[in-house]
């Protein structure tokens, strides 16, 4: 085993860190910034920042040079991601970078790659994943949004919900039902829908912490056939395997580590009963435990990156614990910090009495949303089923069970 | 970054697993637990033949000159097989301390004997009172004195929780030899002949049924030649070695945890109740998923600490993190196993799980429990520099008064107007 990096990789890390540190404005406070109601200036700032990063190739370092990347390997991509995570900033185009881009890379035609990838790599485009529907949450295959063939187009009708976005999207990476099949997931296709196509409309959805979610309505939206991604009716499989190609999740732990470093500073400087908080045995223990939790997350994330870099030899990864740990710890940690701060923990950013800039309160609210990419419970079922091979009720019996339950009522 | 074993280590792992499956089946583990000795000299000799006793010693002492990572591979397999042996006491805690601090003569004399399997050693460090005060593994907790008397020293006092003392040829006794401002500068290590009539040893009844003893040193006389290393300078080398020992315990727990996971998942798949395997129930799946996560997290934290030690890099933080996490995590993993196996996991005659979970307790506490190692980690965390500051030009976009935070994008703007319009 080897947990270090080569000299070249360390140099890359230093370059990337210098770039981000020099570009990030000194008055930017990660975790306090008002991301959820982006003003005109803020939107422009983040888009500009994204473009600057794209020019350096740091948005997609793992992509080939002709698609706008740097042609580096997964480990290098993990390093870049980690450094970005440390700054605590957010890409307006996080969906495009993490999900839609890799999917186009793998399943797109040459024309689609030429058309879509450079925009993502240069940081000009904003993509959104539009998967979740009112009736398709944990059960992603229960897509109701219909796509009906009509000459050279598909016509889409239906609704998406809980779609996280900071700015107006240029493209919606949309799952839609193209056939009524049994099992459900064999009749779903992937469409790349322009965000301003006639018939697409948005409704803001306030939510805790970051109110960045919207409903998306598709009303007779015409999508040309060349915007079908991959094979017809294989969209669900494409989407699931594209998750395998998701960029590394090393950013999250790095961001958490920085937050903890800030919290440690706060604990060293803040007095309680005439002593710094950090000298309180309870606080020390909690902080140490959090540091270890984050280290676990970091190693699990790197394990996934390493596996991906060796996938030719190792085959597909049987299970991944990143989401599982992230969901647990990102819920526990703000709770722990809040407990340390007592009554002051509830004060929000902007209150003159708020300690630690109200960051903990914000994180606590955001931590109510650990469900994206599947709730913790769904994660456990996947781990148990796919990872450990435990049995589950075959889907074909679900209707019978539902019927039997109905008869009991 | 590489999370895999290299070719040699994979081979070593395979050999170790095959060897232990043959030599150390469950029946042998039970037999040793019930016996007085708690280990088998025949098996000890076989381990010597396998080269396990000299795995990390230099070749000049007939060792194999292997890396710490190799040793950790073997320890993982030992944990999996629950091998009862004085390996940790003899080879690591005492042997490595001698290698670290001993004189030329001591090394030449003792290490080759250890490698050959002719010598069993035991570390007598922990004491009754300080163990209760949470100072068991610190220099401050050493109160057994060695008082100079002519050319000799007189050792008097009691050591408790001494592993493998009942079979040891020599005890490495950690003593206090002066009172300076810093207790870490007052510690001297003595090799004490266990057959000395002034040394008495009584085995303790413990959770794991392993052989820990109360050892009484009744005013025994030890020659100054028996000081390992230098007078008053015993603590730093011992501390270093205890850190390695703690990480190896983690390796053991990872191996044991992996086995507990296999046992549990296998049971969940094969035990039929309500006409179905119980593993179909999501409560059971929850336990199994958590169990998997505990074992994996411990594996990589331990792997990182092992790698740091192998590379000779400072690893105070990594070792503390590994031991703090793994101690509790292994305990939790076994508990999950018990929830799934229920009665079968509680039955001592046939159930194998109790053997694992009782041993988990020893490893959890030995060489520092999670509370102790969390404190160690906290000391490292205090030294963290604050996060680096951003150096870009300030843009003044973050502290905007509420009433001026007008969203740019239409749907949000609309919502904002609706909310603000009401005010």
PDB file of N, CA and C in Angstrom, chain A residues 40-41 43 52 74 86 101 116 138 145 165 214 226 262 273 277 279 305 316 327 329 347 349 352 356 384 409:
ATOM      1  N   UNK A  40     -27.194  39.279  -9.215  1.00  0.00           N
ATOM      2  CA  UNK A  40     -26.596  39.401 -10.544  1.00  0.00           C
ATOM      3  C   UNK A  40     -25.072  39.363 -10.434  1.00  0.00           C
ATOM      4  N   UNK A  41     -24.538  40.159  -9.498  1.00  0.00           N
ATOM      5  CA  UNK A  41     -23.073  40.255  -9.379  1.00  0.00           C
ATOM      6  C   UNK A  41     -22.468  38.931  -8.944  1.00  0.00           C
ATOM      7  N   UNK A  43     -23.718  35.919  -9.397  1.00  0.00           N
ATOM      8  CA  UNK A  43     -23.816  34.976 -10.512  1.00  0.00           C
ATOM      9  C   UNK A  43     -22.666  35.213 -11.481  1.00  0.00           C
ATOM     10  N   UNK A  52     -12.461  31.065 -15.666  1.00  0.00           N
ATOM     11  CA  UNK A  52     -11.006  31.177 -15.396  1.00  0.00           C
ATOM     12  C   UNK A  52     -10.423  29.795 -15.098  1.00  0.00           C
ATOM     13  N   UNK A  74      -6.929   9.793 -13.271  1.00  0.00           N
ATOM     14  CA  UNK A  74      -7.902   9.949 -12.187  1.00  0.00           C
ATOM     15  C   UNK A  74      -7.287  10.471 -10.889  1.00  0.00           C
ATOM     16  N   UNK A  86     -11.120  22.335  -0.869  1.00  0.00           N
ATOM     17  CA  UNK A  86     -10.524  23.097   0.243  1.00  0.00           C
ATOM     18  C   UNK A  86     -10.940  24.562   0.238  1.00  0.00           C
ATOM     19  N   UNK A 101     -21.368  15.588 -17.972  1.00  0.00           N
ATOM     20  CA  UNK A 101     -20.143  15.571 -18.787  1.00  0.00           C
ATOM     21  C   UNK A 101     -19.598  14.170 -18.971  1.00  0.00           C
ATOM     22  N   UNK A 116     -20.983  19.415 -27.047  1.00  0.00           N
ATOM     23  CA  UNK A 116     -21.270  19.698 -25.634  1.00  0.00           C
ATOM     24  C   UNK A 116     -20.048  19.791 -24.715  1.00  0.00           C
ATOM     25  N   UNK A 138     -36.631   7.872  -4.510  1.00  0.00           N
ATOM     26  CA  UNK A 138     -35.739   6.732  -4.305  1.00  0.00           C
ATOM     27  C   UNK A 138     -35.896   5.743  -5.457  1.00  0.00           C
ATOM     28  N   UNK A 145     -42.225  11.286 -16.658  1.00  0.00           N
ATOM     29  CA  UNK A 145     -42.076  12.283 -17.724  1.00  0.00           C
ATOM     30  C   UNK A 145     -42.015  11.547 -19.053  1.00  0.00           C
ATOM     31  N   UNK A 165     -30.130  23.841  -8.396  1.00  0.00           N
ATOM     32  CA  UNK A 165     -29.400  24.653  -9.360  1.00  0.00           C
ATOM     33  C   UNK A 165     -29.168  26.036  -8.770  1.00  0.00           C
ATOM     34  N   UNK A 214     -35.463  23.813  -7.613  1.00  0.00           N
ATOM     35  CA  UNK A 214     -36.572  24.258  -8.455  1.00  0.00           C
ATOM     36  C   UNK A 214     -37.390  23.064  -8.920  1.00  0.00           C
ATOM     37  N   UNK A 226     -31.190  14.177 -32.398  1.00  0.00           N
ATOM     38  CA  UNK A 226     -29.733  14.113 -32.153  1.00  0.00           C
ATOM     39  C   UNK A 226     -29.389  14.416 -30.687  1.00  0.00           C
ATOM     40  N   UNK A 262     -11.119  25.523  10.551  1.00  0.00           N
ATOM     41  CA  UNK A 262     -11.662  26.812  11.001  1.00  0.00           C
ATOM     42  C   UNK A 262     -12.280  26.676  12.388  1.00  0.00           C
ATOM     43  N   UNK A 273     -15.464  29.880  30.610  1.00  0.00           N
ATOM     44  CA  UNK A 273     -14.992  29.707  31.991  1.00  0.00           C
ATOM     45  C   UNK A 273     -13.510  30.053  32.126  1.00  0.00           C
ATOM     46  N   UNK A 277     -11.874  27.062  24.671  1.00  0.00           N
ATOM     47  CA  UNK A 277     -12.737  25.890  24.448  1.00  0.00           C
ATOM     48  C   UNK A 277     -11.938  24.626  24.194  1.00  0.00           C
ATOM     49  N   UNK A 279      -9.437  23.543  25.416  1.00  0.00           N
ATOM     50  CA  UNK A 279      -8.885  22.850  26.587  1.00  0.00           C
ATOM     51  C   UNK A 279      -9.950  22.079  27.363  1.00  0.00           C
ATOM     52  N   UNK A 305     -11.149   6.619  -6.080  1.00  0.00           N
ATOM     53  CA  UNK A 305     -10.358   7.193  -7.174  1.00  0.00           C
ATOM     54  C   UNK A 305      -9.311   6.183  -7.647  1.00  0.00           C
ATOM     55  N   UNK A 316     -15.452  -3.494 -12.428  1.00  0.00           N
ATOM     56  CA  UNK A 316     -16.290  -2.489 -11.760  1.00  0.00           C
ATOM     57  C   UNK A 316     -16.227  -2.639 -10.245  1.00  0.00           C
ATOM     58  N   UNK A 327     -22.962  10.913   4.320  1.00  0.00           N
ATOM     59  CA  UNK A 327     -24.303  11.183   4.839  1.00  0.00           C
ATOM     60  C   UNK A 327     -24.329  11.116   6.362  1.00  0.00           C
ATOM     61  N   UNK A 329     -21.644  11.438   8.540  1.00  0.00           N
ATOM     62  CA  UNK A 329     -20.801  12.427   9.222  1.00  0.00           C
ATOM     63  C   UNK A 329     -21.262  13.853   8.986  1.00  0.00           C
ATOM     64  N   UNK A 347     -27.758  30.720  16.390  1.00  0.00           N
ATOM     65  CA  UNK A 347     -27.774  32.055  15.783  1.00  0.00           C
ATOM     66  C   UNK A 347     -27.285  32.014  14.340  1.00  0.00           C
ATOM     67  N   UNK A 349     -26.085  33.459  10.528  1.00  0.00           N
ATOM     68  CA  UNK A 349     -25.161  34.423   9.935  1.00  0.00           C
ATOM     69  C   UNK A 349     -25.831  35.793   9.876  1.00  0.00           C
ATOM     70  N   UNK A 352     -25.706  39.816  15.278  1.00  0.00           N
ATOM     71  CA  UNK A 352     -24.501  40.417  15.868  1.00  0.00           C
ATOM     72  C   UNK A 352     -23.948  39.541  16.992  1.00  0.00           C
ATOM     73  N   UNK A 356     -18.684  32.330  15.521  1.00  0.00           N
ATOM     74  CA  UNK A 356     -18.202  31.540  14.396  1.00  0.00           C
ATOM     75  C   UNK A 356     -19.010  31.864  13.132  1.00  0.00           C
ATOM     76  N   UNK A 384     -25.949  -3.506   0.887  1.00  0.00           N
ATOM     77  CA  UNK A 384     -26.260  -4.866   1.307  1.00  0.00           C
ATOM     78  C   UNK A 384     -26.541  -5.749   0.097  1.00  0.00           C
ATOM     79  N   UNK A 409     -56.445  -4.309   4.039  1.00  0.00           N
ATOM     80  CA  UNK A 409     -56.996  -3.094   4.640  1.00  0.00           C
ATOM     81  C   UNK A 409     -58.456  -3.261   5.002  1.00  0.00           C
TER      82      UNK A 409
END
